[in-house]
Amino acid sequence: MSRKLSDNGIDGDDERDEEEEYSDEEEEDGEEDEYEPRLKYQRMGGSVQSLLSSDAATCIAVAERMIALGTYSGAVHILDFLGNQVKEFAAHTAAVNDLCFDTEGEYIGSCSDDGSVIINSLFTNERMKFEYHRPMKAVALDPDYARKSSRRFVTGGLAGNLYLNAKKWMGYRDQVLHSGEGPVHAVKWRTSLIAWANDAGVKVYDAANDQRITFIERPRGSPHPELLVPHIVWQDDTVLVVGWGTSVKIASIKTNQNKGLNGSYKYITMSSLNQVDIVASFQTSYFISGIAPFGDSLVVLAYIPAEEDGEKNFSSTIPSRQGNAQRPEVRVVTWNNDELATDALPVHGFEHYKAKDYSLAHAPFSGSSYAGGQWAAGDEPLYYIVSPKDVIIAKPRDTEDHINWLLQHGWHEKALEAVEANQGRSELVDEVGSRYLDHLIVERKYGEAASLCPKLLRGSPSAWERWVFHFAHLRQLPVLVPYIPTENPTLRDTAYEVALVALATNPSFHKDLVSTVKSWPPGIYSTSPVISAIESQLNTSSMTDHLKEALAELYVIEGQHDKAFALYADLMKPDLFDFIEKHNLHDAVREKVVQLMMVDSKRAIPLLIQHRDFIYPPEVVSQLMAAKTKCDCRYLLHLYLHSLFEVNPHAGRDYHDMQVELYADYDPKMMLPFLRSSQHYTLEKAYDICVKRDLLKEQVFILGRMGNAKQALAIIINRVGDIEEAIEFVSMQHDDELWDELIKQSLNKPEMVGVLLEHTVGNLDPLYIVNMLPNGLEIPRLRDRLVKIVTDYRTETSLRHGCNDILKADCVNLLVKYYKEAKRAICLSEDVDQAHSKRNQQRASHLGERVMSMKSMEVKSKTRGGGRCCICFDPFSLLNVSIIAFFCCHAYHTTCLMESTISIGGDKKEAGASSKGTASYYEFDNGSDDDDEEEDDEDASSGTPRMRCILCTTAAG
């Protein structure tokens, strides 16, 4: 159905030139027409309304720079494109039937029912009038009228003659190109080709070759030309469009085109019969009141005839002025009569107009400019629909019109694609974006609207902030948060804070809050409002784990790491331990033991033990015991106490009773090492636990510690059945009665008796066991075992003898060494003998320790001198003289020993040499006769005096 223009849709006024919108007529089923119109319309304003208020328009012509409007009174008005009158020619005394500009737009030709043709110059006072004395219906100026001196034009009328008027030497002369086929109704001149229509049809004449080219017959059944005139228009230099009645024909004229010397084109038609091809032809359901090219299509001004008896009347009878005429329509059709668009025009007084009361003209344009449904800028054609009281301008819709139409029909996404593809004005982009978002908001498609904001709002901070607060007002801000930019542009901190608070107060978006806090730079907003909004939800039903994590992240930003740790611990984050080490939060661990153990016990336990000085084991145990409902607290307690015991066996001694039970439940293999290492558990409780868990070896150990060795031995023999372990247990008890008990309990078990015989060597006499065996007892492999017993006994006896021999030899050697050491003496003196310094150095390493020990030794004599000389009995501390001490514990003043030696030995020479000076460090012997020869030689060569203990020597003698 056609698109109808509203009554005020094209109303214009004298003060503004405003393009108006058209409303789409809805179908009877309520659905809107989905086809986009091709043209937009506006009523020509300016002076037109005032001119036509007292007159009526009859025809119009359009040049590149102006418009000519002919009226019923015979005036020709020159208008600009806004409708303002520029000039007026009172040319005729009757209605103007046709107007024509030359190509340059310098001359305007008009013809009238008064029988005259007048050509006026638009820029000079030049005016030419030609009288033909019969009503003239059509006129066409030579396209090069202004450039050529011939000043040619063609005209025709009711007389039936087509005149070609040209300026000759003797003045203007008319040449009759054709006559005899009825009135000339229309004529058009393009280059050298002249096309005209009469009652017979349409003919084309080549003015350059002075010959007629073709003839297009009038369509059969078409109304008489006086009632519905034919319309012809050149689409280009070789294509002629003919609209007559209800028929449209498109003819292609074949010519050879040569360029003349003056730059103009000269057409040389072909001489063959096929000089014209009808390339398209179709019938319409309406009368054609005007036709014009529209790129590769056509614009047709359609007059809809009245319907009689349910059928359209296509006879030559035209509706009278009874007020029943329909609106004229502008239709865009293809050459195959496919309708692309149909618009009904609300022309003033259309109810009373006939088909011939309308006319259509178009501004010159380049048809090749049309491509892909869009016109190149500046090449858009303009169409003028003329009725007696109206002039309506139609022109192709541009990109903005297309976008507005899409928006009106709710196709905002297509509108956005169109504005982006054509790189429209930023204001248009903003408008489309804003209307698109408004549309989505109205449709409650908040998520889609939010996703489009980055594209539509681009880098405008104000636009972003406006929509942030708008979404907040709608309580839909959380869906916009993921798209809010943090840079290029950066918004005010308030916008970010409002966004985060909106996420915090909506439990459905708490997860998004976490990712947002992590991704947004902390410097673009203040954390205080967000923290306050979250803290108000603590301990409420709206508090979620994601909200806690977000709060922890905000605490980290604020530097409140202890608070952040508390929340991370409750959330049991895997990176909790790294957070502790990074921020040194060991003090804060005390209250979050359970959480740490649940996150990673392998890392938590070393941490707790390492810092047990302020994370006390009782606190750890109490927290774990209180967490029965949260985790397997007993297992975690076992792990902690076990590790604590390995580090310090006494640190958790108060919980060793508990630890026994924990070992029994979770790690029985470690029970026995624990029982052996610990002294802080109750034996009775530990035994009861082992009995309940049927831990035999542990029972044996505990019974052994309790002194109940016999019961322990019974368990080993009767339940464990390991005689070797029984032997080892008995050996460790060092109890002969226990051996008897072992033998008694093994007598009724031959295999055990055999094993007992094998392992008694070194513990019991095998004969003792053999004598206790009952007669007739069969012992497996008895012969081999007896051989082994004998062999082991012999081996043991041999080892004992060898050990005794080694022990005796060691004793003798050690006694000899002791004797040699004991016979030596050391002289203690304050004077240093330079002559013996060399010897002192050689023996310093050997006797250094001996000298130091002698300085602190309490010198005693056999007479119990108590630090006195064994000869003069004076205390050593009273005299500052040298002292000689022997390893036999006798000590002498050097002078006393020398005098005694002289008196005893009588060797004066040796005594005199000795009295001159003494060595600071000499060795002496006790008068042993079996000194080493090497030592004697050394003493003899060095001249060292050989002194002996007086008391020991006397006693020996």
Short mmCIF file of C-alpha atoms in Angstrom, two decimals, residues 340-750:
data_model
loop_
_atom_site.label_atom_id
_atom_site.label_comp_id
_atom_site.label_asym_id
_atom_site.label_seq_id
_atom_site.Cartn_x
_atom_site.Cartn_y
_atom_site.Cartn_z
CA LEU A 340 10.24 0.51 -5.29
CA ALA A 341 8.29 3.18 -3.44
CA THR A 342 4.87 4.81 -3.52
CA ASP A 343 3.97 8.07 -1.81
CA ALA A 344 0.56 9.75 -1.84
CA LEU A 345 0.78 13.57 -1.78
CA PRO A 346 -1.70 15.77 0.12
CA VAL A 347 -1.91 18.42 -2.55
CA HIS A 348 -4.21 21.30 -1.72
CA GLY A 349 -7.49 20.77 -3.55
CA PHE A 350 -6.51 17.42 -5.02
CA GLU A 351 -10.15 16.30 -4.81
CA HIS A 352 -11.03 18.59 -7.72
CA TYR A 353 -8.01 18.15 -10.03
CA LYS A 354 -7.74 16.23 -13.26
CA ALA A 355 -4.72 14.28 -14.43
CA LYS A 356 -3.59 17.07 -16.77
CA ASP A 357 -3.66 19.57 -13.88
CA TYR A 358 -0.45 18.06 -12.56
CA SER A 359 3.00 18.26 -14.02
CA LEU A 360 6.42 16.94 -13.06
CA ALA A 361 9.82 18.46 -13.77
CA HIS A 362 13.28 17.55 -12.64
CA ALA A 363 16.52 19.44 -12.24
CA PRO A 364 19.39 18.54 -14.57
CA PHE A 365 21.57 15.83 -13.11
CA SER A 366 24.06 13.17 -14.08
CA GLY A 367 22.28 9.87 -14.20
CA SER A 368 25.54 8.00 -13.76
CA SER A 369 25.91 9.43 -10.29
CA TYR A 370 23.39 6.95 -8.99
CA ALA A 371 25.06 3.85 -7.64
CA GLY A 372 23.97 1.33 -5.05
CA GLY A 373 20.87 3.28 -4.09
CA GLN A 374 22.78 6.38 -3.01
CA TRP A 375 23.59 9.59 -4.84
CA ALA A 376 26.96 11.25 -4.85
CA ALA A 377 27.09 14.45 -2.85
CA GLY A 378 25.84 17.35 -5.00
CA ASP A 379 24.43 15.08 -7.71
CA GLU A 380 21.04 14.40 -6.15
CA PRO A 381 18.18 15.10 -8.58
CA LEU A 382 15.33 17.36 -7.55
CA TYR A 383 11.77 16.76 -8.63
CA TYR A 384 9.05 19.39 -8.67
CA ILE A 385 5.40 18.34 -8.57
CA VAL A 386 3.17 21.17 -9.69
CA SER A 387 -0.54 21.50 -9.09
CA PRO A 388 -2.61 24.63 -9.54
CA LYS A 389 -2.09 25.71 -5.94
CA ASP A 390 0.99 23.82 -4.84
CA VAL A 391 4.58 23.20 -5.72
CA ILE A 392 6.08 20.22 -3.92
CA ILE A 393 9.76 19.39 -4.06
CA ALA A 394 10.87 15.78 -3.98
CA LYS A 395 14.44 14.63 -3.69
CA PRO A 396 16.20 11.39 -2.88
CA ARG A 397 16.55 10.59 0.75
CA ASP A 398 20.09 10.93 2.04
CA THR A 399 21.91 8.96 4.70
CA GLU A 400 20.40 10.92 7.54
CA ASP A 401 16.93 10.34 6.17
CA HIS A 402 17.67 6.67 5.87
CA ILE A 403 18.93 6.59 9.44
CA ASN A 404 15.91 8.51 10.74
CA TRP A 405 13.59 6.13 8.94
CA LEU A 406 15.33 3.16 10.50
CA LEU A 407 15.04 4.77 13.92
CA GLN A 408 11.34 5.47 13.40
CA HIS A 409 10.75 1.85 12.59
CA GLY A 410 12.73 0.64 15.57
CA TRP A 411 15.65 -0.71 13.55
CA HIS A 412 18.21 1.04 15.70
CA GLU A 413 20.93 -1.48 15.07
CA LYS A 414 20.68 -0.99 11.32
CA ALA A 415 20.65 2.76 11.88
CA LEU A 416 23.85 2.45 13.86
CA GLU A 417 25.47 0.35 11.14
CA ALA A 418 24.41 2.90 8.54
CA VAL A 419 25.81 5.88 10.44
CA GLU A 420 29.07 4.06 11.06
CA ALA A 421 29.40 2.94 7.45
CA ASN A 422 28.88 6.47 6.15
CA GLN A 423 30.99 8.14 8.84
CA GLY A 424 28.26 10.60 9.61
CA ARG A 425 28.46 13.71 11.68
CA SER A 426 29.45 13.18 15.28
CA GLU A 427 26.19 14.83 16.33
CA LEU A 428 24.28 12.31 14.24
CA VAL A 429 26.25 9.44 15.71
CA ASP A 430 25.52 10.72 19.20
CA GLU A 431 21.86 11.12 18.39
CA VAL A 432 21.58 7.63 16.94
CA GLY A 433 23.44 6.20 19.88
CA SER A 434 21.28 8.03 22.38
CA ARG A 435 18.05 7.00 20.69
CA TYR A 436 19.26 3.43 20.38
CA LEU A 437 20.05 3.29 24.08
CA ASP A 438 16.73 4.92 24.95
CA HIS A 439 14.95 2.36 22.83
CA LEU A 440 16.73 -0.53 24.53
CA ILE A 441 16.00 0.94 27.94
CA VAL A 442 12.31 1.24 27.10
CA GLU A 443 12.37 -2.36 25.91
CA ARG A 444 14.09 -3.28 29.21
CA LYS A 445 17.06 -4.70 27.33
CA TYR A 446 19.51 -3.33 29.86
CA GLY A 447 22.27 -5.81 29.14
CA GLU A 448 22.27 -5.10 25.43
CA ALA A 449 22.20 -1.37 26.09
CA ALA A 450 25.16 -1.65 28.42
CA SER A 451 27.17 -3.68 25.91
CA LEU A 452 26.66 -1.01 23.26
CA CYS A 453 27.72 1.90 25.46
CA PRO A 454 31.46 1.65 24.58
CA LYS A 455 30.60 1.89 20.90
CA LEU A 456 27.95 4.57 21.22
CA LEU A 457 29.37 6.78 23.95
CA ARG A 458 32.96 6.46 22.76
CA GLY A 459 35.32 8.83 24.57
CA SER A 460 32.85 11.31 26.00
CA PRO A 461 33.22 11.53 29.81
CA SER A 462 30.04 13.55 30.21
CA ALA A 463 28.01 11.05 28.18
CA TRP A 464 29.42 8.16 30.18
CA GLU A 465 28.67 9.83 33.48
CA ARG A 466 25.16 10.72 32.37
CA TRP A 467 24.41 7.12 31.46
CA VAL A 468 26.08 5.79 34.60
CA PHE A 469 23.74 7.82 36.75
CA HIS A 470 20.80 6.98 34.49
CA PHE A 471 21.45 3.26 34.90
CA ALA A 472 21.84 3.85 38.63
CA HIS A 473 18.45 5.60 38.71
CA LEU A 474 16.94 2.58 36.95
CA ARG A 475 18.68 0.26 39.45
CA GLN A 476 20.42 -1.43 36.53
CA LEU A 477 23.89 -0.04 37.01
CA PRO A 478 25.51 -3.46 37.71
CA VAL A 479 24.99 -4.52 34.10
CA LEU A 480 26.86 -1.42 32.91
CA VAL A 481 29.84 -1.74 35.24
CA PRO A 482 31.87 -4.19 33.06
CA TYR A 483 31.85 -1.65 30.24
CA ILE A 484 32.68 1.52 32.19
CA PRO A 485 36.07 2.84 30.98
CA THR A 486 38.87 3.50 33.42
CA GLU A 487 41.00 5.42 30.97
CA ASN A 488 40.41 7.29 27.74
CA PRO A 489 38.22 8.62 29.16
CA THR A 490 38.56 8.61 32.93
CA LEU A 491 35.37 9.57 34.72
CA ARG A 492 34.87 11.37 37.99
CA ASP A 493 35.55 9.27 41.08
CA THR A 494 31.91 9.57 42.07
CA ALA A 495 30.82 7.59 39.02
CA TYR A 496 33.13 4.71 39.90
CA GLU A 497 32.08 4.76 43.54
CA VAL A 498 28.40 4.68 42.63
CA ALA A 499 29.08 1.74 40.32
CA LEU A 500 30.94 -0.25 42.98
CA VAL A 501 28.32 0.46 45.62
CA ALA A 502 25.65 -0.72 43.19
CA LEU A 503 27.49 -4.01 42.78
CA ALA A 504 27.98 -4.33 46.52
CA THR A 505 24.31 -3.89 47.31
CA ASN A 506 23.13 -6.47 44.78
CA PRO A 507 24.01 -10.05 45.79
CA SER A 508 23.67 -11.24 42.21
CA PHE A 509 26.66 -9.12 41.19
CA HIS A 510 29.01 -9.72 44.11
CA LYS A 511 31.21 -11.87 41.90
CA ASP A 512 31.42 -9.04 39.39
CA LEU A 513 32.36 -6.72 42.23
CA VAL A 514 35.44 -8.83 42.97
CA SER A 515 36.65 -8.80 39.37
CA THR A 516 35.91 -5.09 39.09
CA VAL A 517 37.87 -4.17 42.21
CA LYS A 518 40.79 -6.26 40.99
CA SER A 519 40.77 -4.79 37.49
CA TRP A 520 40.09 -1.12 38.20
CA PRO A 521 43.08 1.05 39.10
CA PRO A 522 42.72 2.00 42.79
CA GLY A 523 43.56 5.62 42.12
CA ILE A 524 40.39 6.42 40.19
CA TYR A 525 38.01 6.10 43.14
CA SER A 526 37.87 6.34 46.91
CA THR A 527 37.47 3.05 48.73
CA SER A 528 35.81 4.49 51.84
CA PRO A 529 32.22 4.66 50.49
CA VAL A 530 32.49 1.16 49.08
CA ILE A 531 33.94 -0.27 52.29
CA SER A 532 31.20 1.37 54.32
CA ALA A 533 28.55 -0.09 52.01
CA ILE A 534 30.00 -3.58 52.41
CA GLU A 535 30.69 -3.40 56.15
CA SER A 536 27.05 -2.55 56.76
CA GLN A 537 26.19 -5.97 55.34
CA LEU A 538 28.53 -7.94 57.59
CA ASN A 539 26.79 -10.59 59.67
CA THR A 540 23.66 -10.28 57.52
CA SER A 541 22.06 -12.71 55.12
CA SER A 542 23.23 -10.67 52.15
CA MET A 543 26.90 -11.21 53.01
CA THR A 544 28.44 -13.60 50.52
CA ASP A 545 31.92 -15.00 50.01
CA HIS A 546 32.43 -12.86 46.95
CA LEU A 547 31.49 -9.78 48.94
CA LYS A 548 34.01 -10.75 51.62
CA GLU A 549 36.69 -11.16 48.98
CA ALA A 550 35.87 -7.77 47.51
CA LEU A 551 36.07 -6.22 50.98
CA ALA A 552 39.42 -7.89 51.51
CA GLU A 553 40.71 -6.46 48.25
CA LEU A 554 39.57 -3.00 49.33
CA TYR A 555 41.30 -3.46 52.70
CA VAL A 556 44.50 -4.31 50.84
CA ILE A 557 44.19 -1.13 48.82
CA GLU A 558 43.72 0.78 52.08
CA GLY A 559 46.76 -0.94 53.63
CA GLN A 560 44.68 -2.72 56.30
CA HIS A 561 46.33 -6.07 55.72
CA ASP A 562 45.33 -7.61 59.03
CA LYS A 563 41.65 -7.13 58.26
CA ALA A 564 42.19 -8.41 54.76
CA PHE A 565 43.93 -11.51 56.15
CA ALA A 566 41.02 -12.25 58.45
CA LEU A 567 38.65 -12.25 55.49
CA TYR A 568 41.02 -14.25 53.28
CA ALA A 569 41.32 -16.81 56.04
CA ASP A 570 37.56 -17.16 56.32
CA LEU A 571 37.44 -17.60 52.56
CA MET A 572 40.36 -20.05 52.73
CA LYS A 573 42.14 -18.54 49.75
CA PRO A 574 44.95 -20.74 48.36
CA ASP A 575 47.44 -17.86 48.33
CA LEU A 576 46.83 -17.11 52.01
CA PHE A 577 50.32 -18.17 53.09
CA ASP A 578 52.02 -16.03 50.49
CA PHE A 579 49.93 -13.11 51.74
CA ILE A 580 51.13 -13.79 55.31
CA GLU A 581 54.78 -13.85 54.29
CA LYS A 582 54.47 -10.81 52.05
CA HIS A 583 52.95 -8.60 54.72
CA ASN A 584 54.50 -10.28 57.82
CA LEU A 585 51.17 -11.10 59.41
CA HIS A 586 52.30 -13.90 61.72
CA ASP A 587 50.70 -12.24 64.73
CA ALA A 588 47.32 -12.33 63.01
CA VAL A 589 47.55 -16.08 62.51
CA ARG A 590 46.67 -16.85 66.14
CA GLU A 591 42.91 -16.51 65.59
CA LYS A 592 42.79 -18.31 62.23
CA VAL A 593 44.48 -21.63 62.94
CA VAL A 594 41.61 -23.77 61.74
CA GLN A 595 41.29 -21.90 58.46
CA LEU A 596 45.02 -22.18 57.78
CA MET A 597 44.97 -25.90 58.47
CA MET A 598 42.01 -26.39 56.19
CA VAL A 599 43.63 -24.43 53.37
CA ASP A 600 46.95 -26.27 53.40
CA SER A 601 48.00 -28.23 56.45
CA LYS A 602 51.43 -28.95 54.98
CA ARG A 603 52.23 -25.23 54.97
CA ALA A 604 50.23 -24.30 58.05
CA ILE A 605 51.87 -26.73 60.45
CA PRO A 606 55.49 -25.56 59.86
CA LEU A 607 54.26 -21.99 60.19
CA LEU A 608 52.54 -22.68 63.50
CA ILE A 609 55.49 -24.60 64.88
CA GLN A 610 58.04 -22.06 63.72
CA HIS A 611 56.17 -19.30 65.55
CA ARG A 612 55.08 -21.33 68.57
CA ASP A 613 56.59 -18.68 70.84
CA PHE A 614 53.50 -16.55 70.28
CA ILE A 615 51.17 -19.06 68.65
CA TYR A 616 51.06 -21.33 71.66
CA PRO A 617 50.27 -25.02 71.20
CA PRO A 618 47.33 -24.88 73.67
CA GLU A 619 45.70 -22.20 71.51
CA VAL A 620 46.19 -24.28 68.39
CA VAL A 621 44.78 -27.39 70.04
CA SER A 622 41.79 -25.56 71.50
CA GLN A 623 40.89 -23.99 68.14
CA LEU A 624 41.17 -27.29 66.35
CA MET A 625 39.09 -29.07 68.96
CA ALA A 626 36.39 -26.42 68.63
CA ALA A 627 36.16 -26.91 64.84
CA LYS A 628 34.57 -30.35 64.88
CA THR A 629 31.80 -29.33 62.52
CA LYS A 630 34.03 -27.57 60.01
CA CYS A 631 36.68 -30.19 59.31
CA ASP A 632 38.31 -33.42 60.45
CA CYS A 633 39.82 -31.68 63.42
CA ARG A 634 41.29 -34.87 64.95
CA TYR A 635 43.33 -35.59 61.84
CA LEU A 636 44.60 -32.01 61.67
CA LEU A 637 45.36 -32.19 65.38
CA HIS A 638 47.31 -35.38 64.82
CA LEU A 639 49.38 -33.77 62.07
CA TYR A 640 50.14 -30.73 64.22
CA LEU A 641 51.04 -32.65 67.39
CA HIS A 642 53.14 -35.14 65.44
CA SER A 643 55.19 -32.36 63.82
CA LEU A 644 55.46 -30.55 67.14
CA PHE A 645 56.72 -33.74 68.82
CA GLU A 646 59.38 -34.23 66.16
CA VAL A 647 60.64 -30.68 66.67
CA ASN A 648 60.41 -30.65 70.47
CA PRO A 649 59.24 -33.80 72.29
CA HIS A 650 58.38 -31.80 75.39
CA ALA A 651 56.48 -28.87 73.77
CA GLY A 652 53.16 -30.73 73.64
CA ARG A 653 53.61 -33.01 76.62
CA ASP A 654 50.20 -32.09 78.00
CA TYR A 655 48.60 -33.69 74.96
CA HIS A 656 50.62 -36.90 74.76
CA ASP A 657 47.72 -38.94 76.09
CA MET A 658 45.60 -37.52 73.29
CA GLN A 659 48.40 -38.09 70.86
CA VAL A 660 48.48 -41.80 71.70
CA GLU A 661 44.88 -42.11 70.61
CA LEU A 662 45.52 -40.00 67.51
CA TYR A 663 48.43 -42.22 66.50
CA ALA A 664 46.23 -45.24 66.98
CA ASP A 665 43.58 -43.77 64.70
CA TYR A 666 45.65 -42.20 61.95
CA ASP A 667 49.23 -43.52 62.01
CA PRO A 668 49.65 -46.76 63.99
CA LYS A 669 53.14 -47.27 62.59
CA MET A 670 54.37 -44.19 64.44
CA MET A 671 52.82 -45.31 67.74
CA LEU A 672 55.73 -47.40 68.93
CA PRO A 673 58.44 -44.77 68.21
CA PHE A 674 56.28 -42.24 70.05
CA LEU A 675 55.82 -44.55 73.06
CA ARG A 676 59.55 -45.12 73.23
CA SER A 677 60.41 -41.41 72.95
CA SER A 678 57.80 -39.83 75.20
CA GLN A 679 57.71 -39.91 78.99
CA HIS A 680 54.56 -37.79 79.39
CA TYR A 681 51.71 -40.17 78.68
CA THR A 682 49.77 -42.34 81.09
CA LEU A 683 50.75 -45.96 80.67
CA GLU A 684 47.37 -47.35 81.67
CA LYS A 685 45.47 -45.13 79.18
CA ALA A 686 47.96 -45.88 76.45
CA TYR A 687 47.64 -49.61 77.17
CA ASP A 688 43.85 -49.51 77.03
CA ILE A 689 43.99 -47.73 73.68
CA CYS A 690 46.43 -50.30 72.31
CA VAL A 691 44.20 -53.11 73.53
CA LYS A 692 41.17 -51.58 71.83
CA ARG A 693 43.09 -51.12 68.59
CA ASP A 694 44.77 -54.54 68.97
CA LEU A 695 48.26 -53.03 68.69
CA LEU A 696 50.36 -55.95 69.96
CA LYS A 697 53.88 -54.57 69.77
CA GLU A 698 52.75 -51.41 71.47
CA GLN A 699 51.11 -53.48 74.21
CA VAL A 700 54.34 -55.37 74.71
CA PHE A 701 56.32 -52.15 75.03
CA ILE A 702 53.90 -50.57 77.49
CA LEU A 703 53.71 -53.74 79.61
CA GLY A 704 57.48 -53.78 79.65
CA ARG A 705 57.56 -50.22 80.92
CA MET A 706 54.89 -51.05 83.48
CA GLY A 707 57.05 -53.96 84.78
CA ASN A 708 54.66 -56.66 83.65
CA ALA A 709 57.26 -58.39 81.55
CA LYS A 710 55.72 -61.85 81.82
CA GLN A 711 52.42 -60.68 80.36
CA ALA A 712 54.32 -58.87 77.65
CA LEU A 713 56.26 -62.01 76.91
CA ALA A 714 53.04 -63.99 76.75
CA ILE A 715 51.63 -61.58 74.17
CA ILE A 716 54.76 -61.90 72.04
CA ILE A 717 54.73 -65.68 72.17
CA ASN A 718 51.01 -66.39 72.01
CA ARG A 719 49.71 -63.57 69.83
CA VAL A 720 52.65 -62.18 67.91
CA GLY A 721 54.28 -65.56 67.52
CA ASP A 722 57.72 -64.11 66.99
CA ILE A 723 60.25 -66.01 69.10
CA GLU A 724 63.10 -63.84 67.92
CA GLU A 725 61.30 -60.76 69.20
CA ALA A 726 60.62 -62.61 72.44
CA ILE A 727 64.31 -63.40 72.80
CA GLU A 728 65.21 -59.81 72.11
CA PHE A 729 62.65 -58.61 74.66
CA VAL A 730 63.97 -60.99 77.33
CA SER A 731 67.55 -60.01 76.59
CA MET A 732 66.74 -56.36 77.16
CA GLN A 733 65.08 -57.11 80.53
CA HIS A 734 68.19 -58.77 82.04
CA ASP A 735 66.01 -61.02 84.14
CA ASP A 736 66.92 -64.70 84.51
CA GLU A 737 63.45 -65.58 85.68
CA LEU A 738 62.11 -64.16 82.45
CA TRP A 739 64.37 -66.57 80.55
CA ASP A 740 62.88 -69.42 82.50
CA GLU A 741 59.43 -68.12 81.68
CA LEU A 742 60.35 -67.93 78.01
CA ILE A 743 61.65 -71.49 78.06
CA LYS A 744 58.58 -72.77 79.85
CA GLN A 745 56.18 -71.13 77.41
CA SER A 746 58.19 -72.45 74.47
CA LEU A 747 58.45 -76.08 75.56
CA ASN A 748 55.13 -77.03 74.03
CA LYS A 749 56.07 -75.40 70.75
CA PRO A 750 58.82 -77.33 69.00
#
